[in-house]
Amino acid sequence: MKKLVILGAGTAGTMMVNKMNAVLNRDEWQITIVDQDPTHYYQPGFLFIPFGIYNRNDVLKPKKDFLPANVETVFSKIEMIEPDNNRVHIEGKRILDYDFLIIATGTRIHPEETEGLVGDEWHQSIFDFYTVEGAYNLSRKLKNWEGGRMVLNIAEMPIKCPVAPLEFVFLADWWFTEQGIRDKVEIEYVTPLPGAFTKPRASRLLGDFLTKKNIKLIPEFDIGNVDSEKKIISDYEGREIDYDLLVTIPTNMGDEIIGKSGMGNEFNYVPTDPQTLRSKDFENIFVLGDATDLPSSKAGSVAHFQSDILFENLLDAIDEQPLRAKFDGHANCYIESGFGKGILIDFNYDTEPLPGKFPLPGVGPFSLLEETKMNHYGKMMFRWMYWNLLLRGAELPIGSEMLMAGKRM
Amino acid sequence: MSEKQFAGVNVTVDDEGFMIDYTQWNEDIARGLAKEIGIEELNDKHFMVLNFMRKEFKEKGTGPSLRKLKNESGVNTKELYGLFPKGPAKKAALIAGITKPVGCI
């Protein structure tokens, strides 16, 4: 029997196991998927929890519901990968051999990387919303908050879903308005980037939105330290910003086992060929989703587009053929902008977000780089698509390759 | 793109001032590039960082992140900001004559 092992049963690993299970001959192949956590998280939903739009039950389901019954599922901690010996050590002294390995171990927040961030004030006056607990605790804080200065800080790039912090402040502006306390709240957006976003054209547009919503942008701030007693964040050049409520996007890093196995870069992301998605160092290892070191967004949409490419390339690799499919860096993000509206952006490695209609050129129904109600409905509908189609590896009406049709230069 | 002259050598730089061909670089050009962005003197520590940047670029095809600089260049973050104010990874890349680091997306 040949063996395919998939590490990680999040968005990327789950999509991939369903795709591979549908085509690999079961008389020849044994598929195993490993993850330490039996709960699947709908991560795009975390954003809505602080504002009471979703609750915890909306974003959690058992992983088992989305994994094929005829695949071996192991809910255990991964201890170590030995890529030179084609095997993985998991908890309980078990060893999994593989012919091919897919690494989809994702990325997590590491607040301990910033001095002073974790302490007595963690989840008291300092919150993250990249975990269910953080988002839930923040919802409880916001319920009774009477106003003051709310600072959102991005500690270090790259982060998962680079638009989420913007969406957070847009929604906060809306939410405080609804609560009737917007005039008592100052919102500041403090980022290490030179502007609101990474891509120049979208950065300008989103920067204008910040201004319109009376949110102050403080760029090029590399946080060095948090004084949680005095409620001050400072950067490496001594600039200080005081806050009453700090919402942090802590340093994001790949899984520790990547570092432990000597397979990662300085963020524990796996060096990956940007087009074929094969590991740069090992011929029989492929990498998917947030676990890669690629200069593409760390987001579910990207993992989805990558999964189509990886599927084809893995089949080529199994047939000992050259890898033919090439990933173009395609990302597609709905950005909640508050008051029931949203902005949609679609881009890849080479093309920055452009205006136009999506997914049908000239028709829509969604508008690129514009704020519309329809874009917001798209975002809200997506949760159903995610649970019912995407994770199961079904075809979606959006191709993995970015299209120029429908876009205006 | 434009042509600039440093230490008697014509150097092509992009719109943001990053050199197009890193093989043209030498220490005198580095001093010229540094002056352009307001760094008047380059000391041994500066060159330690610059040489690390160039070694990384040669091996990986892109300049290192701030985290990698901090971990591996032998200079800590606070010092890096002292040497290259307002964004060491980007500023040091410019003076090291390598292309702008691949931005985070």
Coordinates of N, CA and C in Angstrom, one line a residue, chain A residues 52-252:
Chain A
G52 N -21.2 40.7 18.6 CA -22.5 40.0 18.9 C -23.2 39.5 17.6
I53 N -22.6 39.6 16.4 CA -23.3 39.2 15.2 C -23.3 37.7 15.1
Y54 N -22.2 37.1 15.4 CA -22.1 35.6 15.6 C -21.8 35.3 17.0
N55 N -22.2 34.1 17.5 CA -21.8 33.6 18.8 C -20.9 32.4 18.5
R56 N -20.4 31.8 19.6 CA -19.4 30.8 19.5 C -19.9 29.6 18.7
N57 N -21.2 29.3 18.9 CA -21.8 28.1 18.2 C -21.9 28.3 16.7
D58 N -21.8 29.5 16.2 CA -21.9 29.8 14.7 C -20.6 29.4 14.1
V59 N -19.5 29.3 14.8 CA -18.2 29.1 14.2 C -17.5 27.8 14.5
L60 N -18.2 26.9 15.3 CA -17.6 25.6 15.7 C -18.4 24.5 15.2
K61 N -17.7 23.4 14.6 CA -18.4 22.2 14.3 C -17.4 21.1 14.5
P62 N -17.8 19.8 14.7 CA -16.8 18.8 14.8 C -16.1 18.5 13.5
K63 N -14.8 18.3 13.6 CA -14.1 18.1 12.3 C -14.6 16.8 11.6
K64 N -15.0 15.8 12.4 CA -15.4 14.5 11.9 C -16.5 14.7 10.8
D65 N -17.3 15.7 11.0 CA -18.4 15.9 10.0 C -18.0 16.2 8.6
F66 N -16.7 16.6 8.5 CA -16.2 17.1 7.2 C -15.1 16.2 6.6
L67 N -14.8 15.1 7.4 CA -13.7 14.2 6.9 C -14.3 12.9 6.4
P68 N -13.8 12.4 5.3 CA -14.4 11.2 4.8 C -14.3 10.0 5.7
A69 N -15.3 9.2 5.8 CA -15.3 8.1 6.8 C -14.3 7.0 6.5
N70 N -13.9 6.9 5.2 CA -12.9 5.8 4.8 C -11.5 6.2 4.9
V71 N -11.3 7.4 5.5 CA -9.9 7.9 5.7 C -9.5 7.8 7.1
E72 N -8.3 7.4 7.4 CA -7.9 7.3 8.8 C -7.7 8.7 9.4
T73 N -8.5 9.0 10.4 CA -8.4 10.3 11.1 C -7.7 10.1 12.4
V74 N -6.7 10.8 12.7 CA -6.0 10.7 14.0 C -6.0 12.0 14.7
F75 N -6.7 12.0 15.8 CA -6.7 13.3 16.6 C -5.6 13.2 17.7
S76 N -4.4 13.5 17.3 CA -3.2 13.5 18.2 C -2.3 14.6 17.9
K77 N -1.4 14.9 18.8 CA -0.4 15.9 18.6 C 0.7 15.4 17.7
I78 N 1.2 16.2 16.8 CA 2.3 15.8 16.0 C 3.5 16.2 16.7
E79 N 4.5 15.2 16.8 CA 5.7 15.5 17.6 C 6.8 16.0 16.7
M80 N 7.0 15.4 15.5 CA 8.2 15.7 14.7 C 8.0 15.1 13.3
I81 N 8.5 15.9 12.4 CA 8.5 15.3 11.0 C 10.0 15.0 10.7
E82 N 10.2 13.8 10.1 CA 11.6 13.4 9.7 C 11.6 13.3 8.2
P83 N 11.7 14.5 7.5 CA 11.6 14.5 6.0 C 12.6 13.6 5.3
D84 N 13.8 13.4 5.9 CA 14.8 12.6 5.2 C 14.4 11.1 5.3
N85 N 13.6 10.7 6.3 CA 13.2 9.3 6.4 C 11.8 9.1 6.1
N86 N 11.1 10.1 5.5 CA 9.7 10.0 5.1 C 8.8 9.5 6.2
R87 N 8.9 10.0 7.4 CA 8.0 9.6 8.5 C 7.7 10.8 9.5
V88 N 6.6 10.6 10.1 CA 6.1 11.6 11.1 C 5.9 10.9 12.4
H89 N 6.4 11.5 13.5 CA 6.2 11.0 14.8 C 5.0 11.7 15.4
I90 N 4.0 10.9 15.9 CA 2.9 11.5 16.6 C 2.8 11.0 18.0
E91 N 2.0 11.7 18.8 CA 1.9 11.4 20.2 C 1.6 9.9 20.5
G92 N 2.1 9.4 21.6 CA 1.9 8.0 21.9 C 2.9 7.1 21.2
K93 N 4.0 7.7 20.8 CA 5.1 6.9 20.2 C 4.7 6.2 18.9
R94 N 3.7 6.8 18.2 CA 3.3 6.2 16.9 C 4.1 6.9 15.8
I95 N 4.4 6.1 14.8 CA 5.2 6.6 13.6 C 4.3 6.3 12.4
L96 N 4.2 7.4 11.6 CA 3.5 7.3 10.3 C 4.5 7.4 9.2
D97 N 4.6 6.4 8.4 CA 5.4 6.5 7.2 C 4.6 7.1 6.0
Y98 N 5.2 7.7 5.1 CA 4.5 8.2 4.0 C 5.3 8.1 2.7
D99 N 4.5 8.0 1.6 CA 5.1 8.2 0.3 C 5.0 9.7 -0.1
F100 N 3.9 10.3 0.2 CA 3.7 11.7 0.0 C 3.1 12.4 1.3
L101 N 3.6 13.6 1.5 CA 3.2 14.3 2.7 C 2.6 15.6 2.3
I102 N 1.5 16.0 2.9 CA 1.0 17.4 2.7 C 1.0 18.1 4.0
I103 N 1.7 19.2 4.1 CA 1.7 20.0 5.3 C 0.7 21.1 5.2
A104 N -0.3 21.1 6.2 CA -1.3 22.1 6.2 C -1.6 22.5 7.7
T105 N -0.5 22.8 8.3 CA -0.5 23.0 9.8 C -0.8 24.4 10.2
G106 N -1.0 25.3 9.2 CA -1.6 26.6 9.5 C -0.6 27.6 10.2
T107 N -1.3 28.6 10.7 CA -0.5 29.6 11.5 C -1.3 30.0 12.7
R108 N -0.6 30.4 13.7 CA -1.3 30.8 15.0 C -0.7 32.1 15.5
I109 N -1.4 32.7 16.5 CA -0.9 34.0 17.1 C 0.1 33.6 18.2
H110 N 1.1 34.5 18.3 CA 2.1 34.3 19.4 C 2.2 35.6 20.2
P111 N 1.3 36.0 21.0 CA 1.4 37.2 21.8 C 2.6 37.3 22.6
E112 N 3.1 36.2 23.1 CA 4.3 36.2 23.9 C 5.6 36.7 23.2
E113 N 5.5 36.9 21.9 CA 6.6 37.4 21.1 C 6.8 38.9 21.3
T114 N 5.7 39.6 21.8 CA 5.8 41.0 22.1 C 5.9 41.3 23.6
E115 N 7.0 42.0 24.0 CA 7.2 42.2 25.4 C 6.1 42.9 26.1
G116 N 5.6 42.3 27.2 CA 4.5 43.0 28.0 C 3.1 42.8 27.5
L117 N 2.9 42.1 26.4 CA 1.6 41.9 25.8 C 0.8 40.9 26.7
V118 N 1.4 39.8 27.1 CA 0.7 38.8 27.9 C 1.0 39.0 29.4
G119 N 0.0 39.2 30.2 CA 0.2 39.4 31.6 C -1.2 39.5 32.2
D120 N -1.3 40.3 33.4 CA -2.5 40.4 34.1 C -3.6 41.0 33.3
E121 N -3.2 41.9 32.3 CA -4.2 42.6 31.5 C -4.7 41.9 30.3
W122 N -4.1 40.7 30.0 CA -4.5 39.9 28.8 C -6.0 39.5 29.0
H123 N -6.8 39.9 28.0 CA -8.2 39.6 28.0 C -8.9 40.4 29.1
Q124 N -8.3 41.4 29.7 CA -8.9 42.4 30.6 C -9.0 43.8 29.8
S125 N -7.9 44.3 29.5 CA -7.9 45.5 28.6 C -7.1 45.3 27.3
I126 N -6.5 44.1 27.2 CA -5.9 43.8 25.9 C -6.5 42.5 25.4
F127 N -6.9 42.5 24.1 CA -7.6 41.4 23.5 C -7.1 41.1 22.1
D128 N -7.2 39.8 21.8 CA -7.0 39.4 20.4 C -8.4 39.0 19.9
F129 N -8.6 38.9 18.5 CA -9.8 38.3 18.1 C -9.5 37.2 17.0
Y130 N -8.3 36.7 17.1 CA -7.9 35.6 16.2 C -8.0 34.3 16.8
T131 N -8.6 34.3 18.0 CA -9.0 33.0 18.7 C -10.4 33.1 19.1
V132 N -11.1 32.0 19.3 CA -12.5 32.1 19.7 C -12.6 32.7 21.1
E133 N -11.6 32.3 22.0 CA -11.6 32.9 23.4 C -11.4 34.4 23.4
G134 N -10.5 34.8 22.6 CA -10.2 36.2 22.5 C -11.4 37.0 22.0
A135 N -12.0 36.5 20.9 CA -13.1 37.2 20.3 C -14.3 37.2 21.3
Y136 N -14.5 36.1 22.0 CA -15.7 36.0 22.9 C -15.4 36.9 24.1
N137 N -14.2 36.9 24.7 CA -13.9 37.8 25.8 C -14.0 39.3 25.4
L138 N -13.6 39.6 24.2 CA -13.8 40.9 23.7 C -15.2 41.3 23.6
S139 N -16.1 40.4 23.2 CA -17.5 40.7 23.1 C -18.1 41.1 24.5
R140 N -17.6 40.4 25.5 CA -18.1 40.7 26.8 C -17.6 42.0 27.3
K141 N -16.3 42.4 27.0 CA -15.8 43.7 27.3 C -16.6 44.8 26.6
L142 N -16.8 44.6 25.3 CA -17.5 45.7 24.6 C -18.9 46.0 25.0
K143 N -19.5 44.9 25.5 CA -20.9 45.0 26.0 C -21.1 46.1 27.0
N144 N -20.1 46.2 27.9 CA -20.2 47.1 29.0 C -19.2 48.3 28.9
W145 N -18.5 48.4 27.8 CA -17.5 49.5 27.7 C -18.2 50.8 27.5
E146 N -17.7 51.8 28.2 CA -18.4 53.1 28.1 C -17.7 54.1 27.2
G147 N -16.6 53.6 26.6 CA -15.9 54.5 25.7 C -14.5 54.8 26.1
G148 N -13.8 55.5 25.3 CA -12.4 55.8 25.5 C -11.6 55.6 24.2
R149 N -10.3 55.4 24.4 CA -9.5 55.3 23.2 C -9.2 53.8 22.9
M150 N -9.7 53.3 21.7 CA -9.5 52.0 21.3 C -8.4 51.9 20.3
V151 N -7.3 51.2 20.6 CA -6.2 51.1 19.6 C -6.1 49.7 19.1
L152 N -6.1 49.6 17.7 CA -5.9 48.3 17.1 C -4.4 48.3 16.6
N153 N -3.7 47.3 17.1 CA -2.3 47.3 16.6 C -2.0 45.9 16.0
I154 N -1.3 46.0 14.8 CA -0.7 44.8 14.2 C 0.7 44.8 14.6
A155 N 1.1 43.7 15.2 CA 2.5 43.6 15.8 C 3.5 43.5 14.7
E156 N 3.3 42.6 13.8 CA 4.4 42.3 12.8 C 3.7 41.6 11.6
M157 N 4.2 41.9 10.4 CA 3.7 41.2 9.2 C 4.6 40.0 8.9
P158 N 4.2 38.9 8.3 CA 2.8 38.8 7.7 C 1.8 38.2 8.8
I159 N 0.6 38.5 8.6 CA -0.5 38.0 9.4 C -1.5 37.3 8.6
K160 N -2.3 36.4 9.2 CA -3.4 35.7 8.6 C -4.4 36.8 8.3
C161 N -5.0 36.7 7.1 CA -6.1 37.6 6.7 C -5.8 39.1 6.9
P162 N -4.9 39.7 6.1 CA -4.5 41.0 6.3 C -5.6 42.1 6.3
V163 N -6.8 41.7 5.8 CA -7.9 42.7 5.8 C -8.7 42.6 7.1
A164 N -8.6 41.6 7.9 CA -9.4 41.4 9.1 C -9.2 42.6 10.1
P165 N -8.0 43.1 10.3 CA -7.9 44.2 11.2 C -8.7 45.5 10.7
L166 N -8.7 45.7 9.4 CA -9.4 46.8 8.9 C -10.9 46.6 9.1
E167 N -11.4 45.4 8.8 CA -12.8 45.1 9.0 C -13.2 45.3 10.4
F168 N -12.2 44.9 11.3 CA -12.5 45.1 12.7 C -12.8 46.6 13.1
V169 N -12.0 47.5 12.6 CA -12.2 48.9 13.0 C -13.4 49.5 12.3
F170 N -13.7 49.0 11.0 CA -14.9 49.4 10.3 C -16.1 49.0 11.1
L171 N -16.1 47.8 11.5 CA -17.3 47.3 12.3 C -17.4 47.9 13.6
A172 N -16.2 48.2 14.2 CA -16.3 48.9 15.6 C -16.9 50.3 15.4
D173 N -16.6 51.0 14.3 CA -17.2 52.3 14.1 C -18.7 52.2 14.0
W174 N -19.1 51.2 13.2 CA -20.6 50.9 13.1 C -21.2 50.6 14.4
W175 N -20.5 49.7 15.1 CA -21.1 49.2 16.4 C -21.2 50.2 17.5
F176 N -20.2 51.1 17.6 CA -20.3 52.1 18.6 C -21.3 53.2 18.2
T177 N -21.5 53.4 16.9 CA -22.6 54.3 16.4 C -23.9 53.7 16.9
E178 N -24.1 52.4 16.6 CA -25.4 51.7 17.0 C -25.6 51.8 18.5
Q179 N -24.6 51.7 19.3 CA -24.7 51.8 20.8 C -24.9 53.2 21.2
G180 N -24.7 54.2 20.3 CA -24.9 55.6 20.7 C -23.7 56.2 21.4
I181 N -22.6 55.5 21.3 CA -21.4 56.1 22.1 C -20.2 56.4 21.1
R182 N -20.5 56.5 19.8 CA -19.4 56.7 18.9 C -18.6 58.0 19.2
D183 N -19.4 59.0 19.7 CA -18.7 60.3 20.1 C -17.8 60.2 21.3
K184 N -17.9 59.1 22.0 CA -17.1 58.9 23.2 C -15.9 57.9 22.9
V185 N -15.8 57.5 21.7 CA -14.8 56.5 21.3 C -13.8 57.1 20.3
E186 N -12.5 57.0 20.6 CA -11.5 57.3 19.6 C -11.0 56.0 19.0
I187 N -10.9 55.9 17.7 CA -10.4 54.6 17.2 C -9.1 54.9 16.4
E188 N -8.0 54.2 16.8 CA -6.7 54.4 16.1 C -6.3 53.0 15.5
Y189 N -5.7 53.1 14.3 CA -5.3 51.9 13.5 C -3.8 52.0 13.4
V190 N -3.1 51.2 14.2 CA -1.6 51.4 14.3 C -0.9 50.1 13.6
T191 N -0.2 50.4 12.6 CA 0.3 49.3 11.7 C 1.8 49.5 11.4
P192 N 2.5 48.4 11.2 CA 3.9 48.5 10.7 C 4.0 48.8 9.3
L193 N 2.9 48.7 8.5 CA 2.9 49.0 7.1 C 2.9 50.5 6.8
P194 N 3.3 50.9 5.6 CA 3.3 52.3 5.3 C 2.0 52.9 5.1
G195 N 0.9 52.1 5.0 CA -0.4 52.5 4.8 C -1.4 51.6 5.3
A196 N -2.7 51.7 4.9 CA -3.8 50.9 5.4 C -3.7 49.4 5.0
F197 N -3.0 49.2 3.8 CA -3.0 47.8 3.3 C -1.7 47.6 2.5
T198 N -1.5 46.4 2.1 CA -0.2 46.1 1.4 C -0.1 46.5 0.0
K199 N -1.2 46.5 -0.7 CA -1.2 46.8 -2.2 C -1.6 48.3 -2.4
P200 N -0.8 49.1 -3.1 CA -0.9 50.5 -3.2 C -2.4 51.0 -3.5
R201 N -3.0 50.5 -4.5 CA -4.3 51.0 -4.9 C -5.4 50.7 -3.9
A202 N -5.4 49.5 -3.4 CA -6.4 49.2 -2.3 C -6.0 49.9 -1.1
S203 N -4.7 50.1 -0.8 CA -4.3 50.8 0.4 C -4.9 52.3 0.4
R204 N -4.8 52.9 -0.8 CA -5.4 54.3 -0.9 C -6.9 54.3 -0.6
L205 N -7.6 53.4 -1.3 CA -9.0 53.3 -1.1 C -9.4 53.0 0.3
L206 N -8.7 52.1 0.9 CA -9.1 51.7 2.3 C -8.6 52.8 3.3
G207 N -7.5 53.5 3.0 CA -7.1 54.6 3.8 C -8.2 55.7 3.8
D208 N -8.8 55.9 2.6 CA -9.9 56.9 2.5 C -11.1 56.5 3.4
F209 N -11.3 55.2 3.4 CA -12.4 54.7 4.3 C -12.1 55.0 5.7
L210 N -10.9 54.8 6.1 CA -10.5 55.1 7.5 C -10.8 56.6 7.8
T211 N -10.4 57.5 6.9 CA -10.6 58.9 7.1 C -12.0 59.2 7.2
K212 N -12.8 58.7 6.3 CA -14.3 58.9 6.3 C -14.9 58.5 7.6
K213 N -14.4 57.4 8.1 CA -15.1 56.9 9.3 C -14.4 57.4 10.6
N214 N -13.6 58.4 10.4 CA -12.9 59.1 11.6 C -12.1 58.1 12.4
I215 N -11.3 57.3 11.7 CA -10.4 56.4 12.3 C -9.0 56.8 12.0
K216 N -8.2 57.0 13.0 CA -6.9 57.6 12.8 C -5.9 56.5 12.4
L217 N -5.2 56.7 11.3 CA -4.2 55.8 10.8 C -2.8 56.2 11.3
I218 N -2.1 55.3 12.0 CA -0.7 55.5 12.4 C 0.2 54.5 11.7
P219 N 0.9 54.8 10.6 CA 1.6 53.8 9.9 C 3.1 53.7 10.4
E220 N 3.8 52.7 9.9 CA 5.2 52.5 10.2 C 5.5 52.4 11.7
F221 N 4.7 51.7 12.4 CA 4.9 51.6 13.9 C 5.2 50.1 14.2
D222 N 6.5 49.8 14.5 CA 6.9 48.5 14.8 C 6.9 48.3 16.3
I223 N 5.9 47.7 16.9 CA 5.7 47.7 18.3 C 6.9 46.9 19.0
G224 N 7.4 47.6 20.1 CA 8.6 47.0 20.8 C 8.2 46.5 22.2
N225 N 7.2 47.2 22.7 CA 6.9 46.9 24.1 C 5.5 47.4 24.5
V226 N 4.8 46.7 25.4 CA 3.6 47.1 26.0 C 3.7 47.4 27.5
D227 N 3.3 48.5 27.9 CA 3.3 48.8 29.4 C 1.8 48.7 29.7
S228 N 1.4 47.5 30.2 CA 0.0 47.2 30.4 C -0.6 47.9 31.6
E229 N 0.3 48.3 32.5 CA -0.1 49.0 33.7 C -0.5 50.5 33.4
K230 N 0.4 51.1 32.6 CA 0.2 52.5 32.2 C -0.7 52.6 31.0
K231 N -0.9 51.4 30.3 CA -1.7 51.3 29.1 C -1.0 52.2 28.0
I232 N 0.2 51.8 27.7 CA 1.0 52.5 26.6 C 1.7 51.4 25.8
I233 N 1.6 51.6 24.4 CA 2.4 50.8 23.6 C 3.5 51.7 23.0
S234 N 4.7 51.1 22.9 CA 5.8 52.0 22.3 C 6.5 51.2 21.2
D235 N 7.1 51.9 20.2 CA 7.8 51.2 19.2 C 9.3 51.3 19.5
Y236 N 10.1 50.8 18.5 CA 11.6 50.7 18.8 C 12.3 52.0 18.8
E237 N 11.6 53.0 18.3 CA 12.2 54.3 18.2 C 11.7 55.2 19.4
G238 N 10.9 54.6 20.3 CA 10.4 55.4 21.4 C 9.1 56.1 21.3
R239 N 8.5 56.0 20.1 CA 7.2 56.6 19.9 C 6.2 55.9 20.9
E240 N 5.3 56.6 21.6 CA 4.4 56.0 22.5 C 2.9 56.4 22.1
I241 N 2.1 55.4 22.3 CA 0.6 55.6 22.0 C -0.1 55.0 23.2
D242 N -0.9 55.8 23.8 CA -1.7 55.3 25.0 C -3.1 54.8 24.5
Y243 N -3.6 53.9 25.3 CA -4.9 53.3 25.0 C -5.7 53.0 26.2
D244 N -7.0 52.9 26.0 CA -7.8 52.4 27.1 C -8.1 50.9 26.8
L245 N -8.3 50.6 25.5 CA -8.6 49.2 25.1 C -7.7 48.9 24.0
L246 N -6.9 47.9 24.1 CA -5.9 47.5 23.1 C -6.4 46.2 22.4
V247 N -6.7 46.3 21.1 CA -7.0 45.1 20.3 C -5.8 44.8 19.5
T248 N -5.1 43.6 19.8 CA -3.9 43.3 19.1 C -4.0 42.2 18.1
I249 N -3.3 42.3 17.0 CA -3.1 41.2 16.1 C -1.6 40.8 16.4
P250 N -1.4 39.8 17.3 CA 0.0 39.5 17.7 C 0.7 38.8 16.5
T251 N 2.0 38.7 16.7 CA 2.9 38.0 15.7 C 2.2 36.7 15.3
N252 N 2.2 36.4 14.0 CA 1.7 35.1 13.6 C 2.9 34.2 13.2

